[in-house]
XYZ file of C-alpha atoms in Angstrom:
695
model
C 225.227 -67.535 228.343
C 221.663 -66.464 229.031
C 219.081 -69.046 230.105
C 215.389 -69.319 229.367
C 213.651 -67.272 232.065
C 209.972 -67.979 232.702
C 207.361 -65.297 233.441
C 207.410 -65.673 237.251
C 211.173 -65.424 237.549
C 211.219 -62.641 234.968
C 208.738 -60.727 237.141
C 210.949 -61.229 240.187
C 213.942 -59.857 238.291
C 212.289 -56.623 237.186
C 213.843 -53.545 238.701
C 210.542 -52.468 240.262
C 210.076 -55.825 242.046
C 213.687 -55.895 243.193
C 213.273 -52.387 244.596
C 210.168 -53.519 246.509
C 212.165 -56.419 247.884
C 215.032 -54.126 248.858
C 212.659 -51.821 250.717
C 211.253 -54.759 252.700
C 214.715 -56.035 253.575
C 215.894 -52.545 254.521
C 212.795 -51.949 256.662
C 213.511 -55.140 258.587
C 216.916 -53.653 259.423
C 218.470 -57.100 259.741
C 222.098 -57.934 260.292
C 224.829 -58.566 257.744
C 225.506 -62.103 256.556
C 228.764 -64.030 256.420
C 230.195 -61.493 253.930
C 229.907 -58.711 256.518
C 228.053 -56.478 254.035
C 225.391 -54.482 255.897
C 222.243 -52.745 254.700
C 223.909 -49.392 255.313
C 226.851 -50.388 253.100
C 224.567 -51.431 250.237
C 222.298 -48.374 250.324
C 224.489 -45.934 248.309
C 225.020 -48.484 245.520
C 221.672 -50.281 245.603
C 220.680 -49.620 241.962
C 223.906 -51.166 240.702
C 223.511 -54.091 243.102
C 219.993 -54.840 241.889
C 221.028 -54.655 238.226
C 223.914 -57.045 238.887
C 221.697 -59.528 240.759
C 219.266 -59.698 237.850
C 222.077 -59.984 235.313
C 223.772 -62.824 237.208
C 220.553 -64.839 237.489
C 219.748 -64.436 233.791
C 223.260 -65.419 232.740
C 223.437 -68.360 235.132
C 226.364 -66.839 237.030
C 224.458 -66.298 240.261
C 225.612 -68.412 243.194
C 224.212 -67.802 246.688
C 226.666 -67.288 249.495
C 226.617 -69.308 252.681
C 224.262 -68.679 255.590
C 225.313 -67.567 259.048
C 224.095 -69.699 261.964
C 222.599 -67.880 264.928
C 221.172 -69.416 268.095
C 218.288 -67.616 269.751
C 217.498 -68.397 273.382
C 213.827 -69.027 274.233
C 212.259 -69.265 277.699
C 211.513 -72.874 278.677
C 212.442 -74.093 275.198
C 215.622 -75.226 273.425
C 217.419 -72.475 271.483
C 216.130 -71.855 267.981
C 218.697 -72.176 265.221
C 218.483 -69.489 262.556
C 220.426 -69.484 259.305
C 220.681 -65.949 257.912
C 221.519 -65.288 254.230
C 223.539 -62.304 253.111
C 221.672 -59.081 252.412
C 222.023 -59.569 248.630
C 220.584 -63.063 248.829
C 217.762 -61.851 251.075
C 216.825 -59.248 248.453
C 216.604 -61.855 245.704
C 214.693 -64.319 247.880
C 212.248 -61.608 248.905
C 211.693 -60.554 245.295
C 210.930 -64.122 244.210
C 208.637 -64.542 247.225
C 206.686 -61.446 246.169
C 206.323 -62.799 242.637
C 205.306 -66.279 243.796
C 202.942 -65.300 246.591
C 199.769 -64.905 244.444
C 200.354 -68.366 242.942
C 201.007 -69.968 246.318
C 198.090 -68.175 247.988
C 195.737 -69.586 245.356
C 196.802 -73.082 246.448
C 196.650 -72.600 250.217
C 193.584 -73.409 252.301
C 191.734 -71.079 254.651
C 192.772 -73.163 257.672
C 196.367 -71.892 257.323
C 197.041 -68.730 259.354
C 200.821 -68.224 259.549
C 202.838 -65.826 257.414
C 199.921 -64.770 255.244
C 198.748 -61.225 254.708
C 195.684 -60.322 256.754
C 195.930 -63.436 258.926
C 197.681 -64.312 262.159
C 197.295 -65.637 265.666
C 194.267 -63.517 266.512
C 192.153 -64.839 263.661
C 193.220 -68.400 264.407
C 192.133 -68.003 268.034
C 188.771 -66.587 266.930
C 188.184 -69.575 264.643
C 188.899 -71.966 267.515
C 186.287 -70.180 269.612
C 183.803 -70.333 266.740
C 184.112 -74.106 266.365
C 184.112 -74.686 270.106
C 180.734 -72.955 270.326
C 179.492 -75.340 267.637
C 180.309 -78.374 269.775
C 183.836 -79.230 268.625
C 185.187 -80.029 272.090
C 187.798 -82.692 271.275
C 191.197 -81.601 270.029
C 194.109 -83.290 268.287
C 197.040 -81.245 269.584
C 199.784 -82.134 267.107
C 203.463 -81.310 266.743
C 205.617 -82.214 263.740
C 209.021 -83.345 264.868
C 211.828 -81.024 263.647
C 209.636 -79.838 260.778
C 211.853 -77.125 259.281
C 214.948 -79.317 259.557
C 213.446 -82.402 257.903
C 211.475 -81.163 254.886
C 212.779 -83.232 251.935
C 214.175 -81.039 249.193
C 212.952 -83.222 246.323
C 209.369 -83.305 247.592
C 209.332 -79.574 248.267
C 210.677 -78.711 244.814
C 208.131 -81.052 243.231
C 205.352 -79.168 245.036
C 206.779 -75.861 243.870
C 207.087 -77.052 240.296
C 203.343 -77.735 240.092
C 202.617 -74.012 240.433
C 205.846 -72.641 238.942
C 206.966 -74.973 236.126
C 210.052 -72.929 235.298
C 213.400 -74.798 235.376
C 215.463 -71.675 236.069
C 213.231 -70.741 239.004
C 213.308 -74.255 240.491
C 217.083 -74.363 240.125
C 217.400 -71.029 241.916
C 215.338 -72.241 244.875
C 217.314 -75.502 244.940
C 220.527 -73.485 245.225
C 219.153 -71.677 248.271
C 218.092 -74.957 249.902
C 221.578 -76.470 249.742
C 223.557 -73.303 250.516
C 226.167 -74.123 253.205
C 225.637 -72.945 256.781
C 228.539 -71.485 258.729
C 228.397 -72.078 262.478
C 231.518 -70.547 263.977
C 234.377 -72.352 262.271
C 232.243 -75.240 261.081
C 230.611 -75.436 257.639
C 227.687 -77.818 256.973
C 225.912 -78.636 253.715
C 222.216 -79.381 254.290
C 220.631 -82.262 252.368
C 217.134 -81.623 253.752
C 215.205 -78.896 255.573
C 214.729 -75.194 254.970
C 216.534 -72.384 256.719
C 214.688 -70.533 259.467
C 216.060 -67.149 258.592
C 215.509 -67.086 254.827
C 212.717 -64.809 253.552
C 211.365 -67.493 251.220
C 211.139 -70.215 253.907
C 207.689 -69.345 255.364
C 206.051 -69.535 251.942
C 207.771 -72.830 251.144
C 206.734 -74.286 254.514
C 203.083 -73.380 253.945
C 203.187 -74.797 250.430
C 204.628 -78.136 251.579
C 202.023 -78.595 254.316
C 199.157 -77.745 251.964
C 198.924 -81.466 251.182
C 198.109 -82.113 254.842
C 195.544 -79.300 254.864
C 193.776 -80.645 251.794
C 193.681 -84.226 253.087
C 192.134 -83.255 256.421
C 189.628 -80.844 254.894
C 188.624 -83.357 252.208
C 187.805 -85.774 255.052
C 185.615 -83.045 256.641
C 187.938 -82.467 259.586
C 188.274 -79.011 261.154
C 191.897 -77.881 261.020
C 193.589 -74.766 262.404
C 197.238 -74.595 261.312
C 199.851 -71.981 262.111
C 203.040 -72.989 260.258
C 203.956 -76.398 261.715
C 201.774 -75.915 264.822
C 198.248 -77.193 264.275
C 195.194 -78.621 265.962
C 192.263 -80.610 264.606
C 188.876 -80.037 266.280
C 186.237 -82.755 266.531
C 182.825 -83.348 268.093
C 183.800 -86.765 269.478
C 186.900 -88.549 270.665
C 186.429 -91.188 267.987
C 186.400 -88.517 265.303
C 189.561 -86.967 266.775
C 191.280 -90.362 266.707
C 190.389 -90.744 263.023
C 191.885 -87.306 262.312
C 195.070 -88.264 264.117
C 195.447 -91.477 262.102
C 194.905 -89.598 258.845
C 197.459 -86.986 259.910
C 200.067 -89.686 260.543
C 199.420 -91.268 257.141
C 199.714 -87.979 255.256
C 202.868 -86.920 257.091
C 204.386 -90.306 256.384
C 203.840 -89.681 252.659
C 205.490 -86.271 253.117
C 208.484 -87.931 254.871
C 207.595 -86.164 258.100
C 206.468 -87.525 261.437
C 204.671 -86.424 264.566
C 206.484 -85.914 267.823
C 204.878 -88.606 270.040
C 205.796 -86.751 273.237
C 204.013 -83.563 272.137
C 201.026 -85.016 270.261
C 197.853 -85.901 272.138
C 194.068 -85.951 272.039
C 192.552 -83.676 274.657
C 189.157 -82.244 275.643
C 188.650 -78.501 276.097
C 187.763 -79.172 279.736
C 191.299 -80.486 280.281
C 192.867 -77.367 278.839
C 195.103 -76.662 275.873
C 197.972 -74.288 275.148
C 198.172 -73.209 271.519
C 199.767 -70.175 269.864
C 200.451 -68.464 273.176
C 196.874 -68.876 274.440
C 195.324 -71.094 277.073
C 191.998 -72.684 276.135
C 190.141 -74.038 279.165
C 186.409 -74.845 279.164
C 184.861 -71.857 277.337
C 187.733 -69.473 278.090
C 190.400 -68.281 275.683
C 193.078 -66.566 277.755
C 196.371 -64.983 276.619
C 199.336 -66.927 277.967
C 200.610 -63.879 279.834
C 197.273 -63.376 281.651
C 198.840 -63.678 285.091
C 201.690 -61.329 284.291
C 199.386 -58.661 282.893
C 196.541 -59.085 285.336
C 198.899 -58.571 288.269
C 199.461 -55.048 286.987
C 195.730 -54.281 286.728
C 194.110 -54.265 290.157
C 190.568 -53.979 288.779
C 190.702 -57.303 286.934
C 187.996 -59.623 288.322
C 189.425 -62.671 290.064
C 187.103 -64.978 288.121
C 185.424 -64.199 284.795
C 181.632 -64.598 284.739
C 180.547 -68.156 283.955
C 179.142 -67.313 280.526
C 182.106 -65.213 279.468
C 184.811 -65.822 276.938
C 187.948 -63.837 277.668
C 189.112 -62.063 274.538
C 192.254 -60.189 273.726
C 191.945 -56.553 272.786
C 191.925 -57.193 269.081
C 192.302 -54.558 266.406
C 188.634 -54.254 265.386
C 189.481 -53.427 261.785
C 190.479 -57.044 261.314
C 187.056 -58.347 262.138
C 184.554 -56.538 259.996
C 184.100 -57.721 256.452
C 181.420 -56.704 253.998
C 181.256 -57.532 250.313
C 179.366 -55.994 247.420
C 179.354 -57.829 244.067
C 181.098 -55.885 241.355
C 183.140 -53.986 243.922
C 186.364 -54.876 245.748
C 185.604 -56.696 249.015
C 184.945 -54.278 251.856
C 187.577 -55.825 254.062
C 189.744 -54.119 256.634
C 192.893 -56.089 257.184
C 196.447 -55.266 258.220
C 198.707 -54.246 255.364
C 201.775 -55.822 256.878
C 202.456 -59.492 256.491
C 203.874 -61.285 259.494
C 207.670 -61.323 259.840
C 209.331 -64.035 257.821
C 211.204 -66.718 259.700
C 214.564 -65.241 260.457
C 213.632 -61.658 259.666
C 213.200 -60.758 263.337
C 212.179 -64.385 263.775
C 212.694 -64.301 267.513
C 209.985 -61.648 267.867
C 206.684 -63.411 268.418
C 203.258 -61.893 267.871
C 201.779 -61.000 271.255
C 198.212 -60.143 272.113
C 197.566 -57.458 274.681
C 194.786 -57.947 277.193
C 192.629 -55.090 278.435
C 191.022 -56.163 281.683
C 188.098 -53.740 281.405
C 187.124 -54.833 277.898
C 184.026 -57.045 278.167
C 183.814 -60.435 276.503
C 182.580 -59.755 273.011
C 180.314 -61.617 270.651
C 181.810 -62.776 267.347
C 181.668 -59.742 265.104
C 179.564 -59.898 261.977
C 181.228 -60.132 258.604
C 178.458 -59.242 256.204
C 177.895 -60.218 252.580
C 175.605 -57.732 250.799
C 173.891 -58.740 247.543
C 172.106 -55.880 245.783
C 172.117 -56.879 242.110
C 168.947 -58.818 241.179
C 170.887 -60.577 238.417
C 173.127 -62.349 240.927
C 172.633 -65.814 242.366
C 174.068 -67.231 245.596
C 175.330 -70.809 245.226
C 177.834 -73.142 246.887
C 180.968 -74.915 245.706
C 183.374 -76.777 248.022
C 182.207 -75.109 251.238
C 182.425 -71.678 249.634
C 179.703 -69.214 248.786
C 179.766 -68.241 245.131
C 178.067 -65.163 243.724
C 177.244 -65.767 240.082
C 175.928 -63.409 237.431
C 175.378 -64.428 233.818
C 177.233 -67.705 234.471
C 180.320 -65.800 235.634
C 181.655 -66.097 239.190
C 181.890 -62.608 240.668
C 183.075 -63.632 244.110
C 183.966 -66.823 245.966
C 184.164 -66.790 249.759
C 184.850 -69.484 252.376
C 181.623 -70.072 254.303
C 183.267 -69.569 257.671
C 184.313 -66.056 256.611
C 180.681 -64.888 256.436
C 178.468 -64.389 259.493
C 175.523 -62.582 257.929
C 174.087 -62.290 254.421
C 171.752 -59.479 253.357
C 169.696 -59.968 250.200
C 168.207 -56.860 248.575
C 165.450 -57.637 246.094
C 164.883 -60.861 244.173
C 168.256 -62.537 244.697
C 168.209 -66.271 243.978
C 169.587 -68.489 246.782
C 170.064 -72.221 246.298
C 169.026 -74.824 248.864
C 172.677 -75.808 249.206
C 173.537 -72.223 250.161
C 170.842 -72.231 252.855
C 172.135 -75.541 254.209
C 175.707 -74.251 254.272
C 174.557 -71.103 256.063
C 172.746 -73.217 258.657
C 175.816 -75.358 259.298
C 177.958 -72.260 259.808
C 175.404 -70.360 261.932
C 175.121 -67.670 259.267
C 171.899 -65.648 259.235
C 170.276 -64.479 255.994
C 168.141 -61.329 255.909
C 165.574 -60.702 253.183
C 164.924 -57.077 252.244
C 163.285 -55.250 249.405
C 165.485 -53.527 246.872
C 164.833 -50.344 248.850
C 165.747 -51.834 252.190
C 162.373 -52.797 253.648
C 162.800 -55.752 255.978
C 160.805 -58.906 255.052
C 162.252 -61.568 257.285
C 165.310 -63.402 258.486
C 166.681 -66.933 258.268
C 168.313 -67.782 261.590
C 169.973 -71.168 262.093
C 169.224 -72.902 265.373
C 171.898 -72.231 267.944
C 172.426 -73.203 271.535
C 170.408 -70.693 273.540
C 171.518 -69.926 277.061
C 168.468 -71.141 278.983
C 169.184 -69.357 282.261
C 169.715 -66.072 280.434
C 166.451 -66.483 278.549
C 164.637 -67.206 281.795
C 166.051 -64.003 283.270
C 165.102 -62.043 280.147
C 161.494 -63.312 280.186
C 161.219 -62.551 283.882
C 162.453 -58.980 283.404
C 160.205 -58.465 280.389
C 157.213 -59.400 282.517
C 158.206 -56.763 285.099
C 156.562 -53.500 283.947
C 158.713 -51.382 286.260
C 161.950 -52.960 284.966
C 160.818 -52.556 281.350
C 159.959 -48.886 281.896
C 163.354 -48.166 283.456
C 165.211 -49.780 280.528
C 163.031 -47.947 277.993
C 163.672 -44.660 279.818
C 167.438 -45.213 279.581
C 167.167 -45.971 275.850
C 165.119 -42.867 275.030
C 167.259 -40.642 277.231
C 170.456 -41.817 275.489
C 168.785 -41.440 272.092
C 167.853 -37.797 272.732
C 171.278 -37.071 274.171
C 172.992 -38.489 271.073
C 170.644 -36.574 268.776
C 171.732 -33.382 270.525
C 175.379 -34.351 270.012
C 174.883 -34.852 266.264
C 173.019 -31.569 265.920
C 175.756 -29.732 267.809
C 178.493 -31.199 265.618
C 176.534 -30.464 262.452
C 175.923 -26.870 263.552
C 179.658 -26.276 263.867
C 180.115 -27.245 260.225
C 176.906 -25.798 258.804
C 176.165 -22.374 260.200
C 172.875 -22.134 258.266
C 171.170 -24.519 260.688
C 169.174 -21.811 262.446
C 166.870 -24.135 264.390
C 169.632 -26.255 265.891
C 170.401 -24.256 269.099
C 166.736 -23.993 270.068
C 166.084 -27.636 269.212
C 169.036 -28.833 271.255
C 167.798 -26.928 274.279
C 164.259 -28.268 273.876
C 165.539 -31.848 273.477
C 167.510 -31.449 276.682
C 164.378 -30.338 278.516
C 162.412 -33.339 277.188
C 165.260 -35.637 278.200
C 165.153 -34.284 281.763
C 161.377 -34.743 281.887
C 161.754 -38.464 281.155
C 162.757 -39.025 284.772
C 159.153 -38.484 285.843
C 157.497 -40.493 283.059
C 155.192 -42.874 284.923
C 154.129 -45.081 282.002
C 155.267 -46.391 278.641
C 152.577 -44.280 276.953
C 153.975 -41.107 278.550
C 157.528 -42.092 277.621
C 156.637 -42.818 274.012
C 154.722 -39.562 273.808
C 157.804 -37.615 274.905
C 159.910 -39.538 272.402
C 157.487 -38.653 269.600
C 157.525 -34.966 270.483
C 161.313 -34.965 270.563
C 161.481 -36.735 267.192
C 159.296 -34.058 265.560
C 161.663 -31.326 266.825
C 164.764 -33.241 265.790
C 163.610 -33.877 262.230
C 162.646 -30.258 261.783
C 166.179 -29.214 262.722
C 167.651 -32.051 260.644
C 165.842 -30.732 257.557
C 167.747 -27.461 257.943
C 171.030 -29.375 257.644
C 170.210 -30.883 254.237
C 172.197 -29.125 251.466
C 170.764 -28.061 248.117
C 169.667 -29.564 245.738
C 168.510 -32.339 248.074
C 165.013 -31.990 249.520
C 163.733 -33.234 252.884
C 160.477 -32.049 254.404
C 159.816 -34.504 257.191
C 160.695 -38.017 258.251
C 158.531 -40.576 256.488
C 159.593 -44.221 256.513
C 157.027 -46.100 254.417
C 156.853 -45.291 251.671
C 159.941 -43.085 251.483
C 158.855 -40.079 249.389
C 162.355 -38.737 248.644
C 165.974 -39.995 248.435
C 166.977 -38.640 251.864
C 164.177 -40.582 253.546
C 165.080 -43.628 251.441
C 168.714 -43.427 252.600
C 167.663 -43.083 256.233
C 165.306 -46.072 255.970
C 167.976 -48.224 254.346
C 170.500 -47.251 257.002
C 168.097 -48.020 259.839
C 167.348 -51.417 258.301
C 171.051 -52.303 258.240
C 171.522 -51.016 261.785
C 168.519 -53.089 262.874
C 170.068 -56.199 261.339
C 173.406 -55.548 263.024
C 171.704 -55.260 266.412
C 169.618 -58.383 265.725
C 172.691 -60.410 264.830
C 174.564 -59.379 267.964
C 171.535 -60.152 270.130
C 171.382 -63.610 268.594
C 175.092 -64.134 269.216
C 174.518 -63.255 272.873
C 171.588 -65.720 273.129
C 168.970 -63.056 273.851
C 165.489 -63.256 272.343
C 165.343 -60.310 269.944
C 161.522 -60.313 269.912
C 161.129 -59.315 273.578
C 161.362 -55.545 273.354
C 161.803 -53.147 276.249
C 160.847 -49.943 274.454
C 158.773 -51.413 271.616
C 156.030 -53.978 271.995
C 156.659 -57.450 270.584
C 154.507 -58.657 267.733
C 154.714 -60.769 264.596
C 158.145 -60.963 263.014
C 159.253 -57.638 264.483
C 162.474 -58.004 266.471
C 161.353 -55.474 269.051
C 164.455 -55.658 271.244
C 166.761 -54.995 268.291
C 164.512 -52.132 267.236
C 164.659 -50.609 270.706
C 168.394 -50.958 271.320
C 169.244 -49.429 267.945
C 167.441 -46.192 268.904
C 170.544 -45.192 270.849
C 172.659 -45.390 267.664
C 170.340 -44.093 264.922
C 171.581 -40.506 264.855
C 175.222 -41.201 265.617
C 175.666 -43.904 262.969
C 173.044 -43.510 260.235
C 172.035 -39.842 260.331
C 175.674 -38.745 260.536
C 176.573 -40.935 257.537
C 173.735 -39.533 255.424
C 174.704 -35.940 256.233
C 178.356 -36.594 255.423
C 177.558 -38.150 252.032
C 175.241 -35.282 251.083
C 177.611 -32.521 252.148
C 180.671 -34.114 250.515
C 178.686 -34.561 247.277
C 179.465 -38.270 247.024
C 175.961 -39.095 245.794
C 174.330 -38.152 242.508
C 171.252 -36.052 243.432
C 169.495 -37.323 240.278
C 170.193 -41.048 240.735
C 166.738 -42.052 241.890
C 163.206 -42.500 240.612
C 159.814 -41.810 242.188
C 156.770 -43.827 241.228
C 153.405 -43.697 242.990
C 154.935 -41.620 245.778
C 157.715 -44.121 246.490
C 161.376 -43.202 245.989
C 163.720 -45.855 244.557
C 167.466 -45.343 244.895
C 169.812 -46.246 242.053
C 172.111 -49.266 242.438
C 175.237 -47.109 242.539
C 173.713 -44.917 245.264
C 172.947 -48.024 247.313
C 176.499 -49.323 246.866
C 178.100 -46.027 247.881
C 175.834 -45.707 250.906
C 176.421 -49.280 252.108
C 180.181 -48.829 251.745
C 180.045 -45.547 253.687
C 177.904 -47.124 256.404
C 180.311 -50.071 256.698
C 183.165 -47.578 257.042
C 181.182 -45.941 259.842
C 180.550 -49.294 261.540
C 184.229 -50.191 261.264
C 185.475 -46.838 262.510
C 187.321 -47.104 265.805
C 186.809 -44.551 268.532
C 187.019 -44.300 272.277
C 183.954 -45.623 274.035
C 182.634 -42.649 276.063
C 181.882 -44.698 279.188
C 184.710 -47.272 279.325
C 187.464 -45.284 277.629
C 188.468 -48.258 275.473
C 188.807 -48.001 271.708
C 186.123 -49.972 269.880
C 184.386 -50.125 266.539
C 180.636 -49.483 266.476
C 179.603 -53.127 266.438
C 181.579 -53.643 269.623
C 179.953 -50.564 271.115
C 176.492 -51.934 270.291
C 177.578 -55.255 271.767
C 178.745 -53.418 274.889
C 175.199 -52.112 275.358
C 173.834 -55.637 274.896
C 176.221 -56.977 277.533
C 175.061 -54.201 279.817
C 171.453 -55.296 279.275
C 172.397 -58.925 279.987
C 173.932 -57.843 283.285
C 170.722 -55.983 284.147
C 168.580 -59.022 283.297
C 170.721 -61.456 285.273
C 170.683 -59.207 288.343
C 167.104 -58.035 287.735
C 168.379 -54.511 288.290
C 167.712 -51.986 285.508
C 170.375 -49.645 286.906
C 173.003 -52.033 285.500
C 171.952 -51.113 281.949
C 173.979 -48.141 280.738
C 173.174 -47.040 277.181
C 176.014 -45.416 275.244
C 176.006 -41.626 275.413
C 178.532 -39.672 273.351
C 180.076 -36.467 274.507
């Protein structure tokens, strides 16, 4: 007899969802269960199998089979006990997990990093570093005793019922929880715990511990949780002790308890091992540092004192931009982490590239371009509101930089939240003209600033750095012209211009003053823009480069792009504790961040000019979507959105750094130049600064 099937379970039983689940199970290529039925055996008859699974659940005839116990050996740890369902049961569990995930994700907090799409160990480690830099030096290193084996079934099902109030669904999950486990010739019937090996277990584990997450966050504690492994960060030992007491109370209500032998309060100076990383002082080091470093003879014996050792992280996971009315510009991995038991013995590992320099936290940027929007705050989240409707809601610690174009309203609470999270806010006109920047106070590195001021006062040092910047700029301009010529044969001036730019670049070696250097740069710019104009396709028009006011849409696009590049450089300089006002190529004055303006010269052509040319030649922009009033060109909102998205794609693009050979995104490449400048300032040797030059 058929039962009443609610919408969530009905969704899980659709043929399309079951096929998605089957594909995931088949891709995992797991073993057969106690019935001996393998993935290969099911493949020829899979459509019939899926139909029968759905039919049995609807009719109430479905009964899960037992689980097969496996013991996985682990170095320096007791064996992990897995309990693996049959392939048929794994398909059904996976399908229900897919249907439930949006509901569960809406309940989970941002401090939870395990078994969630787009998250993982790397992001958790980055968050620890972020809070450590903010003065959270005390740590509650906690361990829940036998977590997966002691979760009470009644409490777990009650949690699940709050988001999925469907009796048939709850009954199905309850059947999986009490399915017998076969260990050799012995059969056990669990009365508590969830099976490490079932596809639905990771989601259920996260859901059950959400109560702990909420309690700690509501008490303003900083929590980083990865499944049942978690730490709480605090600015004082007393605050850490309070977090530990609260943790004990909440776990007691959840019928769980801490392992007293593995739970402690520790200071970063004493060292901590968490998620396969060692945290000591200001260092974050992969656990297998010694093993890997022994194979790389060029690894320095001791990292520099101001360095933070970072793993070679996939850069696409670290750049996030958002535009209201558009999907978030977020690059994140498409694969979720393996479920417990589906290759559960394979742990996520982080490679370490010895030559990769310590990197500043990369900027995740929120762009607001619609003057009707308002930036507010609710529960430690930024909210973008338009006409009383919430367009976007983002956790504050997911945003490093906010760019406001035009008359965007920002509440005092949003400014305060930005200050607490060290998030800068840039104010620009609707057309991209820079007005100013809100920068929260951060701990400046005094010795580095002293070195920077000393080098800035040295005219010879300043000239050498400026010469390197201009030389790299002209070189990269020649590279862009050469690449454009290959694709656009009509660019008649390009060969001559490239040769002339090379001659000017060579003449820079004898420039004896800043005035001479800037004069050569100006002459080169005039030649470059003349050749650039020949690359602009019809019907677009571009006579010469004119920044303020921009007389045409091409100039307006270039100015907007340079403004965003300028802000990216300024943010990275701030993260590295350099004073962005003390320029090497440009003179400091007023609110102008002269150092950011100078360093970005190296990247203008390769990032911004190349993006503009690509958009024009691929006809992605409407050539009529602009207005001109009193000689000033105003770009349409859609043009701005398309351009910002394209520029973010350019920033996020990964390529091999021409000098180091390592793969980086463009923000990391800019940061690499900044680190090079820091080295030059600390050693008071301009030769140490090596500006990026593409081939």
